[in-house]
Coordinates of C-alpha atoms in Angstrom, one line a residue:
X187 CA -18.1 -26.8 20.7
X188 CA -15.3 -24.9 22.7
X189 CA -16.7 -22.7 25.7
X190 CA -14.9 -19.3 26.1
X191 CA -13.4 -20.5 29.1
X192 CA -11.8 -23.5 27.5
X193 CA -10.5 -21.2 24.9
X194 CA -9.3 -18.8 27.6
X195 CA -7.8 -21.9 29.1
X196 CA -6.1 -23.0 26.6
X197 CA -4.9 -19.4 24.5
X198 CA -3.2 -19.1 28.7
X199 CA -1.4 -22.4 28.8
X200 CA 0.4 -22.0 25.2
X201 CA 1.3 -18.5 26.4
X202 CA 2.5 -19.6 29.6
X203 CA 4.6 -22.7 28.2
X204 CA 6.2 -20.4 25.9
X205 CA 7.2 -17.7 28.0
X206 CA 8.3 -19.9 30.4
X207 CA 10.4 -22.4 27.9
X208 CA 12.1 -18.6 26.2
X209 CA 13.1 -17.6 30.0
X210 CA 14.8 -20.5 30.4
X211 CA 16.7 -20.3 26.9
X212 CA 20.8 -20.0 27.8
X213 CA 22.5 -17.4 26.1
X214 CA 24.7 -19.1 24.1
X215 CA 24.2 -22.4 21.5
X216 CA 25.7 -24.2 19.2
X217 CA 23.5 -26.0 17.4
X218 CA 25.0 -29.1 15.4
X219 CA 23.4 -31.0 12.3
X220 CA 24.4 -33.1 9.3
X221 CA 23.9 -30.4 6.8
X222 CA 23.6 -26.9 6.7
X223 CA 22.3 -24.6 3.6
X224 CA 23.6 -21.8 2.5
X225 CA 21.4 -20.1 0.5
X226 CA 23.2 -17.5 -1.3
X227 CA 25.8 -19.6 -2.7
X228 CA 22.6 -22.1 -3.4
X229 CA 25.3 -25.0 -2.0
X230 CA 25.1 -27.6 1.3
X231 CA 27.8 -27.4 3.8
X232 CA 28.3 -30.7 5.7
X233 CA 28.4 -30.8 8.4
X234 CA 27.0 -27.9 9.9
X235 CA 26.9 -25.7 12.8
X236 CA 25.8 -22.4 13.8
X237 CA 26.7 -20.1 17.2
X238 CA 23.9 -18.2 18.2
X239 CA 24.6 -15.6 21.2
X240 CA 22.0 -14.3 22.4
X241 CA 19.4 -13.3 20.0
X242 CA 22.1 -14.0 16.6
X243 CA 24.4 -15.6 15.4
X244 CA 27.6 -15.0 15.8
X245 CA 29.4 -17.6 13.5
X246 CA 28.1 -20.3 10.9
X247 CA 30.1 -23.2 9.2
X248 CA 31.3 -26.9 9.3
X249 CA 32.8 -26.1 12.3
X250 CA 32.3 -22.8 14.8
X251 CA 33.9 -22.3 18.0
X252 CA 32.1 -23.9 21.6
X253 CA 32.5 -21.1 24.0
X254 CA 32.7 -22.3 27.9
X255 CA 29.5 -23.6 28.9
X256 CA 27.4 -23.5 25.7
X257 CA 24.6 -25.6 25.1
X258 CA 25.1 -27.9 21.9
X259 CA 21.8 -29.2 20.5
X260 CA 22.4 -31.7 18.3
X261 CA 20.0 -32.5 15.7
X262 CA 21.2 -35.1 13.9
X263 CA 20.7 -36.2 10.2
X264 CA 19.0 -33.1 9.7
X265 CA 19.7 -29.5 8.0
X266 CA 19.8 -26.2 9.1
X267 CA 18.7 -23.6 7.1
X268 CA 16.8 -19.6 8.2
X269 CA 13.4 -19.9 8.8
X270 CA 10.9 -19.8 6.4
X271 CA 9.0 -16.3 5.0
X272 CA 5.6 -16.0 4.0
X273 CA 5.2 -12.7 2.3
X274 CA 1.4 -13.1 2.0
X275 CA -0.9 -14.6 4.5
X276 CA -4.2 -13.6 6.5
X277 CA -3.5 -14.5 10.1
X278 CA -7.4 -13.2 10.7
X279 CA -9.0 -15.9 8.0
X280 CA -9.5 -19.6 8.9
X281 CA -11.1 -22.5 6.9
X282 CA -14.7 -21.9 6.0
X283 CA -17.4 -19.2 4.5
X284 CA -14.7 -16.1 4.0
X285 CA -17.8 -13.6 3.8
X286 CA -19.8 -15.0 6.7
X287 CA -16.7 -15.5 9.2
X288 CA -16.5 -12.2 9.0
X289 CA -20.0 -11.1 9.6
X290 CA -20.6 -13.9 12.3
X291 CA -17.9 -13.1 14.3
X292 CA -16.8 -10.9 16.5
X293 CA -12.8 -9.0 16.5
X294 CA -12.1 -10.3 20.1
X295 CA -12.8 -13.9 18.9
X296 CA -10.8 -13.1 15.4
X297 CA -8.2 -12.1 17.0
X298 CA -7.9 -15.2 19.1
X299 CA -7.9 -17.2 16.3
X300 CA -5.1 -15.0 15.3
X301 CA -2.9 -15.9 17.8
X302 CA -3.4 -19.8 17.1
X303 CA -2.5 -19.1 13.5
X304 CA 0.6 -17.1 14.5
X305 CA 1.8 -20.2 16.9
X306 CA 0.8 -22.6 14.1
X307 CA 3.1 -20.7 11.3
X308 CA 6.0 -20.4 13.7
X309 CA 5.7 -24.2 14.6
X310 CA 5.6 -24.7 11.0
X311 CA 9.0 -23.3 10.3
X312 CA 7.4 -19.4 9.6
X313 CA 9.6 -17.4 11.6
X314 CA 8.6 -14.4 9.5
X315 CA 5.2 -13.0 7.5
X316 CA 3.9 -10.3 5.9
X317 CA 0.0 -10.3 7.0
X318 CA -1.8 -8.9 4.0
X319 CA -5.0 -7.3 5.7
X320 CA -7.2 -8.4 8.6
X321 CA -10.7 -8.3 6.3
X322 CA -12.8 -6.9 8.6
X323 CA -10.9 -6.5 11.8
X324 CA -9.0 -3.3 11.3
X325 CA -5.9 -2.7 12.8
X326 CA -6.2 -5.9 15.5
X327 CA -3.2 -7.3 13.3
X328 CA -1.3 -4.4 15.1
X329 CA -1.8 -5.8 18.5
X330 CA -0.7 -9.6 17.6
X331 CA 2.3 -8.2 16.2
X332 CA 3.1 -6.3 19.5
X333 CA 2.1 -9.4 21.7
X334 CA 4.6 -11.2 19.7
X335 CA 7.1 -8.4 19.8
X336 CA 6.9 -8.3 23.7
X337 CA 7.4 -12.4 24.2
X338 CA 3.8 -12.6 25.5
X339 CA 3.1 -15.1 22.9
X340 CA 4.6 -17.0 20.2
X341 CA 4.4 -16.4 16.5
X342 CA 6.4 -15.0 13.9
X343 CA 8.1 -11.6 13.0
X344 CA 5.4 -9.6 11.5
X345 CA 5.0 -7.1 9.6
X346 CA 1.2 -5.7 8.9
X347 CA -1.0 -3.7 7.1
X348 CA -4.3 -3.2 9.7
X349 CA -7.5 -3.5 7.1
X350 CA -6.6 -3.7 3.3
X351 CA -7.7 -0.4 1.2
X352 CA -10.9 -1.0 -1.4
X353 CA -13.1 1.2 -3.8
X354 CA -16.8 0.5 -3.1
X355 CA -18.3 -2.2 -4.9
X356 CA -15.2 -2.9 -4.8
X357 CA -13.5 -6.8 -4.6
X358 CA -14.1 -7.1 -1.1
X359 CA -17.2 -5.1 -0.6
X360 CA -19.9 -7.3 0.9
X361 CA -21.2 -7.1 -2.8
X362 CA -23.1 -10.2 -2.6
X363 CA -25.8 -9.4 0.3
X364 CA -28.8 -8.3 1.0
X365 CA -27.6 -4.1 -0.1
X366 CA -30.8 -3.6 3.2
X367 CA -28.7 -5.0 5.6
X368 CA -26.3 -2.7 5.0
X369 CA -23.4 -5.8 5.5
X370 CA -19.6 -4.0 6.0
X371 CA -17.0 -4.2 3.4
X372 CA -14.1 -6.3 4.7
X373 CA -11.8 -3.6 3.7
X374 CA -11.6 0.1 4.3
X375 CA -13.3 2.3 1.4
X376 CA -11.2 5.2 -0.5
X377 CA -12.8 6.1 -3.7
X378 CA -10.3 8.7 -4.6
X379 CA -6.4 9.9 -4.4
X380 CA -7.7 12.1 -1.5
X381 CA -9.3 9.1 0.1
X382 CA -6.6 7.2 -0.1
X383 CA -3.8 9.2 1.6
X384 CA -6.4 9.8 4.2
X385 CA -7.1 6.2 4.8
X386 CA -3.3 5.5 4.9
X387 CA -2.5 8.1 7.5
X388 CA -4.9 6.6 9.6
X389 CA -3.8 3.3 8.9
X390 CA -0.2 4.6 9.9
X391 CA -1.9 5.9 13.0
X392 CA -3.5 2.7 13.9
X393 CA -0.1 0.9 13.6
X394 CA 0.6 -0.3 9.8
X395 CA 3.7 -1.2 8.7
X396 CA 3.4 -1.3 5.2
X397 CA -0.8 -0.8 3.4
X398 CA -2.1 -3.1 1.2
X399 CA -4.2 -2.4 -1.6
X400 CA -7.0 -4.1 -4.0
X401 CA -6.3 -3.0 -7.0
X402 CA -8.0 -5.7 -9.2
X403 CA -11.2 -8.1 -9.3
X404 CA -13.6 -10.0 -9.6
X405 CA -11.6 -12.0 -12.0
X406 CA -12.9 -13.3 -15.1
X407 CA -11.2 -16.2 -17.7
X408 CA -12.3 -17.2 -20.9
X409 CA -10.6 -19.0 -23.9
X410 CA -6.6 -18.4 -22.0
X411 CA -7.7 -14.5 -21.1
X412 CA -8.1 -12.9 -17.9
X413 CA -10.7 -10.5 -17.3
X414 CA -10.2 -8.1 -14.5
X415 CA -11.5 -4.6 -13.7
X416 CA -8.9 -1.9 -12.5
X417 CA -10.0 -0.4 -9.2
X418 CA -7.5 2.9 -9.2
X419 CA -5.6 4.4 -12.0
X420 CA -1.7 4.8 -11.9
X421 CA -2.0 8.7 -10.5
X422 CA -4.1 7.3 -7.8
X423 CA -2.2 4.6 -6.5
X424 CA 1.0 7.0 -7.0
X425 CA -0.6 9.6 -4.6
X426 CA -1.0 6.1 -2.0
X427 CA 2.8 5.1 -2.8
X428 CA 3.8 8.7 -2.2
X429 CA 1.7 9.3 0.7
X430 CA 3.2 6.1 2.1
X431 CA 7.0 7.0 1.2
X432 CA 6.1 9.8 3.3
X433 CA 6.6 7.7 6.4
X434 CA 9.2 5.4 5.3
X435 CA 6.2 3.1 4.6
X436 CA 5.3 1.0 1.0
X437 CA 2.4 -0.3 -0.9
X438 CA 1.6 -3.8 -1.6
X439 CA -1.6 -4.4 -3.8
X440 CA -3.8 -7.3 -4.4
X441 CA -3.3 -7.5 -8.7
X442 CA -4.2 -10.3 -10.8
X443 CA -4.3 -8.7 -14.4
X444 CA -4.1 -5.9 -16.7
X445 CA -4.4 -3.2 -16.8
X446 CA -4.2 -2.7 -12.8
X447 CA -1.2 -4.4 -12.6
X448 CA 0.5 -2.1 -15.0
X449 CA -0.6 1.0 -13.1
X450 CA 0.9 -0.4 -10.0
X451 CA 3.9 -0.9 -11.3
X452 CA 4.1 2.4 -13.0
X453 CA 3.2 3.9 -9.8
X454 CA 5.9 2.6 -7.4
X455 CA 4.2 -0.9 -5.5
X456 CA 6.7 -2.7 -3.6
X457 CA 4.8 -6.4 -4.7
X458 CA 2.3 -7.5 -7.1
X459 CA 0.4 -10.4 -5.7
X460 CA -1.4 -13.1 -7.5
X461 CA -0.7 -11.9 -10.8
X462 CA -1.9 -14.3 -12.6
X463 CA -1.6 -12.5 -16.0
X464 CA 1.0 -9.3 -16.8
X465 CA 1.7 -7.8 -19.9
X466 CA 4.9 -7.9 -21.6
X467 CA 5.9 -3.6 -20.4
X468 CA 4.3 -4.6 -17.3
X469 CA 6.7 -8.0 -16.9
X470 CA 9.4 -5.3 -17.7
X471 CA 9.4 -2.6 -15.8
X472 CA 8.6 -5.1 -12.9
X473 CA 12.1 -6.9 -14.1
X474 CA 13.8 -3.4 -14.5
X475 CA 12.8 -1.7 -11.0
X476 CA 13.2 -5.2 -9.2
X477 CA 9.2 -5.2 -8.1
X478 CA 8.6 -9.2 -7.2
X479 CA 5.6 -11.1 -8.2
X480 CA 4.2 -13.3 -5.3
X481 CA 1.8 -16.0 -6.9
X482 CA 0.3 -17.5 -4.2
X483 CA -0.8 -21.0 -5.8
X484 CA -1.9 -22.8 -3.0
X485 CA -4.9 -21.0 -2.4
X486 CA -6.0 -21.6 -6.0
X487 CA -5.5 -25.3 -5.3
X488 CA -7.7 -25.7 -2.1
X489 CA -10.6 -23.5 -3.3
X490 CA -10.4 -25.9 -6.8
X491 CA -10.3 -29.1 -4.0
X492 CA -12.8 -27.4 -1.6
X493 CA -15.3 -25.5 -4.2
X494 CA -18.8 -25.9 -3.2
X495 CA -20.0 -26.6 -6.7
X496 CA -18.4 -28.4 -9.4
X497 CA -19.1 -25.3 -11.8
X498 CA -16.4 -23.1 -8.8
X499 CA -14.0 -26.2 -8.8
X500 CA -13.7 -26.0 -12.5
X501 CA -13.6 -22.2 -12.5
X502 CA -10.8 -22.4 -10.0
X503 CA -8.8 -25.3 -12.2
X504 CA -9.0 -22.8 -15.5
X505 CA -7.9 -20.0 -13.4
X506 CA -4.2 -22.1 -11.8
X507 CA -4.2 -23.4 -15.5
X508 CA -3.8 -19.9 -16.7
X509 CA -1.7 -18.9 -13.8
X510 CA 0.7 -21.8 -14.3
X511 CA 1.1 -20.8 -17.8
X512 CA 1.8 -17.0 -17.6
X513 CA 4.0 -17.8 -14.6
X514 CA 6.7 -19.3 -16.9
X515 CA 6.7 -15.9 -18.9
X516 CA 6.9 -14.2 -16.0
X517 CA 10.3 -16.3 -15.4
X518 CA 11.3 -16.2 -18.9
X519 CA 10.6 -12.3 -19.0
X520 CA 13.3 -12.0 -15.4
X521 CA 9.8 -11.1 -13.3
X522 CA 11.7 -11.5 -9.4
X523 CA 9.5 -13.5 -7.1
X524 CA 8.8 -13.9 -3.7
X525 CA 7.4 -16.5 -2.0
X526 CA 3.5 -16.2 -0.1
X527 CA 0.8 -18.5 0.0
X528 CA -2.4 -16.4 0.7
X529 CA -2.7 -19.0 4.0
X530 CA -5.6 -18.6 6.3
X531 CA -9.0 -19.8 3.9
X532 CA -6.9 -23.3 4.2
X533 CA -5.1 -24.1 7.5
X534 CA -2.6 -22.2 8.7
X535 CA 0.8 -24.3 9.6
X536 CA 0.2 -25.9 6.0
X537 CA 1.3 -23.9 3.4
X538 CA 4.7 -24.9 2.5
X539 CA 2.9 -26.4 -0.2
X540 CA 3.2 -23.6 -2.4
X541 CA 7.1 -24.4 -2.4
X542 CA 6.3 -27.5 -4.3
X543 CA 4.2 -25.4 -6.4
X544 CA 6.5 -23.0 -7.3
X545 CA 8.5 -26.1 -8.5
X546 CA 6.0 -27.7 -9.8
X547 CA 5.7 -24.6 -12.5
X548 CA 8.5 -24.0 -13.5
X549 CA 11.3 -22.7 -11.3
X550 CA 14.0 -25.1 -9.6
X551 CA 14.5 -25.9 -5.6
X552 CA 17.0 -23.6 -5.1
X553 CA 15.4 -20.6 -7.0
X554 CA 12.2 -21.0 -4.7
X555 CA 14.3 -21.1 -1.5
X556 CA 16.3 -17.7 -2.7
X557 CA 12.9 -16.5 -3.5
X558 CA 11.8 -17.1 -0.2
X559 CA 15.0 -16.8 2.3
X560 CA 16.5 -13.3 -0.2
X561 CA 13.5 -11.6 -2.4
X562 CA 11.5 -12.4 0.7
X563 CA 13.7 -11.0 3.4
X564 CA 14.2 -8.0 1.1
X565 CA 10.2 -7.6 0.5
X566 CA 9.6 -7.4 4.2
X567 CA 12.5 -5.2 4.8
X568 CA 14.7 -6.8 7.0
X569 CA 17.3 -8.0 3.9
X570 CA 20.1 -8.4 5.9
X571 CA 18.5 -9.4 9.1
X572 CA 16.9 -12.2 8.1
X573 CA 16.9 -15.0 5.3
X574 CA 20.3 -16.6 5.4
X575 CA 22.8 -17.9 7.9
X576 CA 25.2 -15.3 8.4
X577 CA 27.3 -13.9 11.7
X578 CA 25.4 -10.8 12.6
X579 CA 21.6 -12.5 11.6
X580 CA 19.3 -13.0 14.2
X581 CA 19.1 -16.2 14.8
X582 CA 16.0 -17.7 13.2
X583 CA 16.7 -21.5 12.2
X584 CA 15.1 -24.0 11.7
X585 CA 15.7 -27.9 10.8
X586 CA 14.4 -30.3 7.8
X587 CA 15.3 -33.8 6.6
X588 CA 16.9 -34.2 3.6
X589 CA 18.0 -31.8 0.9
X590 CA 16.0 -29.0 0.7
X591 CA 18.2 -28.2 -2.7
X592 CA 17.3 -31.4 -4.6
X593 CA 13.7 -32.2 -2.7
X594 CA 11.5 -28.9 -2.1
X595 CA 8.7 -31.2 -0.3
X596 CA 11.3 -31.3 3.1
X597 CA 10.0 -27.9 3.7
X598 CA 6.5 -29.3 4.4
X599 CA 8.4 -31.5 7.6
X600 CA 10.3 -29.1 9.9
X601 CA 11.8 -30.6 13.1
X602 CA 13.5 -27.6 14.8
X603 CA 12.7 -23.9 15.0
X604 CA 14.6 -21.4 16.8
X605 CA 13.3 -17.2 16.6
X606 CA 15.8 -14.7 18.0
X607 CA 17.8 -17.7 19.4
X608 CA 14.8 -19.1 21.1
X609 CA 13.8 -22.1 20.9
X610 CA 10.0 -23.3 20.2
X611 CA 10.3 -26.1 18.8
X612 CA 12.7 -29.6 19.5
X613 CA 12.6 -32.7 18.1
X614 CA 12.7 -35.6 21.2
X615 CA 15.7 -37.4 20.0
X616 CA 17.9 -34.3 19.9
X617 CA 20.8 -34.4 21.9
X618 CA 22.0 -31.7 24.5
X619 CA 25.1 -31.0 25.9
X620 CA 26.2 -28.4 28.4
X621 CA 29.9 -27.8 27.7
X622 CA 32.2 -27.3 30.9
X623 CA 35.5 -26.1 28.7
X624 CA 35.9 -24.4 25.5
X625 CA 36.8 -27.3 22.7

């Protein structure tokens, strides 16, 4: 078992490394490759190069110009491509007992645990998240994200919601403990409109960029149906999306069936995640007003691997079935999506998976990676920041084998990742060149 000083020990050295290796980052690269996607035109360039100055790029194509002493990386039979979003992860969640992790331990040790997950999704390709909720650890998300902000450690953009907003009893209300004990909720109680906007400001307060709230659960399926309780009505998550518009701020919720999801929608939500079963006005307004589901399949598929009884493996099989099912309406219907994978219950740097997933059900390689690099940029608002390879972009990029446009599973085997034209991760046989004259 790790000591705290040999956590201590080691949380210092990654820091340090890190820190060190972005100080020493030159100003200006070119980095070099066999291929190079361009995701908006859903087409490969070959070869392909990118410019990055400073902290973007300043010009992408076959061929970009090699300003005097530039550093070319070349990466070989590889392709360039932005760096992966995850609109839907819980950086404060690791393998293991969900309920008891967050009884057993403490926010200090959460939150280191945080930071390894951040590094681990950045080394992974991640070079941008949406963190839905900290379950249990309030607004400690906040402080990551700053860390990372400053270059004190290494992780992904972020963008955060502190603790996620429940009713009590609620679907993450300790609802299955000893009521004597007294166990907390792993989200932040608000029983009414009033509630709610007072939650959110001190959510806002505490640091949230966007709030995140359950709006559905438990779930229930029987015979192709979904069973799931609404937890607010449509005027009561309209006072949350208004309260939030308030500061420029928007409203994800936690929705995996009717009729919550339909009051979200009606009420302004920026995302519906999971939803694993929408009606057909719900499916349209969510086409009409551009509101993106985000499925999340890989979590369904480890808790059906990793159930602790075969009754909760089979449970979790009928649920994906259903999911799977309604997810090609949802496609048929013009239902946007975005691409999260409700990471941190399985292991953080892994999720990629979902990708083939998202194949796997129905949509094509180069819809997923639009889903992802566009709807997902968009969803986290920095469309036009992030999510392509464009002059003016900061310079996240990162390197796969292959064809990402033909073989989704490359995404799963990322060489190279730049952030903000930093480099954190190299493959050993890259090449580097420090260019004396312009060419």
């Amino acid at each position: 078992m790790a000591t705290p000083k040999s956590w201590s020990v080691l949380i210092l050295s990654v820091f340090v490394s890190v820190f060190v290796h972005a100080q020493a980052q030159p100003q200006t690269i070119v980095l070099h490759a066999a291929r190079l996607l361009d995701v908006e035109n859903r087409r490969i360039v070959t070869p392909g190069e990118v410019l990055v100055q400073g902290e973007r790029i300043s010009e992408v194509g076959s061929k970009v110009s090699h300003p005097v002493k530039a550093e070319t990386i070349d990466l070989g039979d590889v392709t360039l491509m932005p760096g992966l979003i995850d609109a839907h992860i819980h950086l404060f969640l690791h393998p293991g007992a969900e309920d008891l992790q967050t009884v057993e331990e403490s926010v200090p040790q959460r939150t280191i645990t945080a930071t390894l997950a951040a590094r681990a999704d950045l080394m992974a390709g991640y070079t941008a998240e949406r963190d839905m909720g900290t379950e249990g650890a309030g607004s400690a998300d906040s402080a990551v994200r700053d860390a990372i902000n400053d270059g004190l450690i290494p992780g992904p953009r972020l963008r955060i919601s502190g603790n996620a907003i429940d009713i009590l009893g609620g679907h993450e209300d300790a609802n299955h403990f000893n009521p004597a004990q007294h166990v907390l909720s792993n989200a932040t109680y608000a029983n009414n409109a009033e509630q709610l906007v007072e939650v959110i400001r001190g959510q806002i307060k505490e640091g949230a960029d966007f709030i995140k709230i359950y709006e559905t659960g438990p779930d229930r399926e029987a015979n192709g149906k979904l069973s799931t309780p609404y937890q607010y009505t449509e005027a009561q998550l309209a006072a949350a999306v208004e309260e939030a518009a308030r500061t420029g701020r928007r409203v994800a919720v936690h929705a995996t069936g009717e009729p919550g999801a339909l009051y979200a929608v009606q009420a302004g939500v920026v995302s519906v995640d999971h939803a694993y079963q929408l009606s057909n006005e719900t499916m349209r307004i969510m086409r009409d007003k551009k509101i993106p589901a985000v499925p999340t399949f890989a979590i369904a598929e480890y808790f059906a691997e990793n159930a602790a009884t075969p009754s909760a493996a089979d449970r979790e099989r009928k649920l994906q079935e259903l999911h799977a099912a309604e997810f090609k309406k949802q496609l048929a219907a013009g239902v946007p999506m975005a691409v999260g994978s409700d990471v941190g219950p399985f292991p953080h740097g892994t999720q990629a998976r979902e990708f083939e997933l998202m194949v796997q059900y129905g949509m094509s390689p180069p819809e997923v990676l639009q889903a992802d690099l566009i709807n997902g940029a968009k969803l986290l608002g920095w469309e036009g920041q992030i999510g392509a390879l464009k002059a003016g972009y900061l310079a996240d990029v990162i390197a796969v084998p292959g064809d990402p446009t033909t073989d989704i599973s490359v995404l799963k085997r990322v060489s190279f990742v730049m952030k903000g034209g930093v480099v954190y991760r190299a493959p050993q046989s890259s090449r580097t060149t420090l260019l004396s004259r312009s060419e």
